[in-house]
Each structure stands twice: as structure tokens, then as C-alpha cells.
Amino acid sequence: MRTALSRRNFFNQSFGLAAGGVLLRNFGFKGRSRGRGLSTPLIVTSHPNETGRRAMEVGWEILSAGGRAIDAVEQATNVIEVDPEDMSVGYGGLPNEDGVVQLDASIMDGRTYNAGAVASLENIKTPSSVARLVMDRTDHVMLVGPGALEFARSFGFEEEDLTTEKSRQRWLDWRENRGDDDWGPPDHLRGLPETEAGMPRPSVHEHGTVNVLAVDSYGDVAGITSTSGLSWKIPGRIGDSPIIGAGLYVDNEVGAAGATGRGEDVIKSCASYYIVLRMRDGRSPQEACEDALEMIREKYARVNPEFMPGEKFVAINRAGEIGAAWSYSGGRPTMSIRSADGPDTFTGTNFRTGED
Ligand code: ASP
């Protein structure tokens, strides 16, 4: 329920003017570095914290012993999914509007050109492993809701309440002060005269998703994206994370890309697929992540020149180059990485502010 719906017209430009592409706001970006190259095998995650580092060690143990990228990304992601302190993924993730944690995850194996995904999955701590079983044991790519849960139960996954004291408290706080939700048009249409949407709202959603990407010693590429999705989402809402081509894409000849941020933007732009296509055309992972942000910015700017979407992309190519870029209002994206050179971090660029 949104409060204070004054119908003040926020922007000066009319929808018609903007739609004509007349005014495209100039954001500060000046980046476009080549990113960074490392030796393969290699595993990376969008999570730069302690759990992310631990996850990289688990993945590295598999890769350094000659294991497969697909196993490394799954085992590494599980470390992050079961961490109760991580409120964006798996156990302890932030709940939906009704206080229920619903998880989305996808997995893709470049070697076999196969993929699996689950969406709106409740009560299972490790959705990426359920997605792996969808990939390995069925001829489908995606299972959702009760069907996904039943499928997981049939393989012996235990059902557990995924809320923790901490995540429930956050939801209770949101419910008590509830001034923002997903009912009504998306942010980029708020305030434009034609939408009758009233004032733009401040975004109080919590973002967070983990991407884990790897290249193994055979040169095969794999990736996972796993998340509890947008906090306080409408029950049943599915984000980009479980959608192949949006939240994740892997091409064994090229590399892999994964997304975090407002999933609706990523779905509409097929962003991970776009990044991989850019890399296939010779762009570095860093350049390709920035290209995707620019592509999305441009599309929205034609509708609303003031709007800047908030996304984060990470990518690797099969040669071991890595890249990351986001369009949040400050800071720069940092990744945890692990290769034969040891544990390391990589900091990408801020597309909005130009920090690189
Ligand atoms: N992309 C996720 C989603 O929209 C959320 C996030 O990464 O913050 O579900």
C-alpha cells in the first residue's frame, strides 16, 4: 500500500518529448577498461564478503583437483545459500510481501549446453542444487512453486522454514512502516503524465543475488545465479535470476555472465545473453558488462530521461578475463576470485558515477 499519492508531476519533460529521444541525460560514465585477465581454471563470485571467499575456496578445491566447472559452481553457491547471515540468498533471505521466503535460481553448463532453474521455491535452502537436478534429471529447464517443491522433496531435500530471526524482523519492520511496494507502475514510469502514477517513490527494496561463474581445466564454462529475489515482492513474483538469458547465460565458446539488481530491467533486456553476445563479438567481459548497462540506460532514457536503472553485471570469458560493472548511486562492484594465483578480489566500474 503506497502512502501520500499526490499526483504532482515530477518531471519537466512530457512523455511524448522523451519518447522522441530528444533528451538523453548524460550520466558520468567514462570507464571502459579491459578488466582483468587471470589464468584458468578460475572461479569468481559477485559476493566479495567472507562467505563469498569461503565459497571460492570450496569451488577451487574442486577445480584444482581437475573437477568440473559445473560442480565447482554448485558447491560454491551452496556455501552462500546456507549462510543464515546472507539476507539475499537461500536460508535467511528476505521474505516476500506475505513474510514468506521464495527463492529463484538457475544453473547453466556450457559443456553440455544444458540449463535448469527453479522459481518461487519455498522451504528449500539450496535452490541451485534443485535447479541442477532439473537440468540433469529432466528434459525441462524450469520448475516453479509447488511443482518445484514437490520435485525437490522427491529427491530427498528437507523442508525448512527459511526465515531467520533477523530476516523476519526486517519483514516486520517493513510491514509496520510500509510506504513502498510493487503495486503500481514501475519506477521509470512514475510521475510521467500519461501514467497517472503520482509521485515517484523512493526505492526501499533490498537487492542481492549471488552469481558464481567458473572455467575449469578443460576449458568448460558454467554458472549459477541464486537469490531470494527482491525483498517484499508480490507473492509469486519471479525475477531475472532463474531466467536463462536474463539473470544468467553461459556459452562454452565464449564465457558466462550473471546479473543482480532490479530483475524486471534484466528480464526485459535479456542482459546476460546480451553480455555473452558482446563478448562473442570481441568485447572484454568488462566492456561487455558496461555495454549492457548502456543498452538498458538508453532504452529507458527514451521513455524517461531522468531514470537510471540499478543493475550489476559480472562476466568471465573462457580465457580467464573478468569484468564487473554496476549502475548504483555510489561505490564500485567487487568480486571474490580464486585461481592458481590464490584468492583475490576484483573491483569493476560504476557506470553511473564514472568511477573506475
Ligand atoms: N535480481 C534479483 C531479482 O530481481 C534481485 C537482486 O539481485 O537484488 O529478483
Short mmCIF file of N, CA and C in Angstrom, two decimals, residues 124 150-159:
data_model
loop_
_atom_site.label_atom_id
_atom_site.label_comp_id
_atom_site.label_asym_id
_atom_site.label_seq_id
_atom_site.Cartn_x
_atom_site.Cartn_y
_atom_site.Cartn_z
N ILE A 124 13.28 -24.70 0.79
CA ILE A 124 14.48 -25.48 0.46
C ILE A 124 15.67 -24.53 0.46
N GLU A 150 7.73 -29.97 -4.80
CA GLU A 150 7.44 -31.42 -4.85
C GLU A 150 8.61 -32.16 -5.49
N PHE A 151 9.14 -31.57 -6.55
CA PHE A 151 10.29 -32.16 -7.24
C PHE A 151 11.47 -32.28 -6.27
N ALA A 152 11.74 -31.22 -5.53
CA ALA A 152 12.86 -31.24 -4.58
C ALA A 152 12.63 -32.30 -3.50
N ARG A 153 11.40 -32.35 -2.99
CA ARG A 153 11.08 -33.33 -1.95
C ARG A 153 11.29 -34.76 -2.46
N SER A 154 10.98 -34.98 -3.72
CA SER A 154 11.12 -36.32 -4.28
C SER A 154 12.58 -36.76 -4.34
N PHE A 155 13.49 -35.78 -4.34
CA PHE A 155 14.92 -36.12 -4.33
C PHE A 155 15.49 -36.10 -2.92
N GLY A 156 14.62 -35.94 -1.92
CA GLY A 156 15.08 -36.05 -0.53
C GLY A 156 15.49 -34.74 0.11
N PHE A 157 15.27 -33.62 -0.56
CA PHE A 157 15.58 -32.32 0.07
C PHE A 157 14.64 -32.13 1.26
N GLU A 158 15.21 -31.65 2.36
CA GLU A 158 14.38 -31.42 3.54
C GLU A 158 13.73 -30.06 3.50
N GLU A 159 12.49 -30.01 3.94
CA GLU A 159 11.80 -28.72 4.02
C GLU A 159 12.13 -28.04 5.33
#
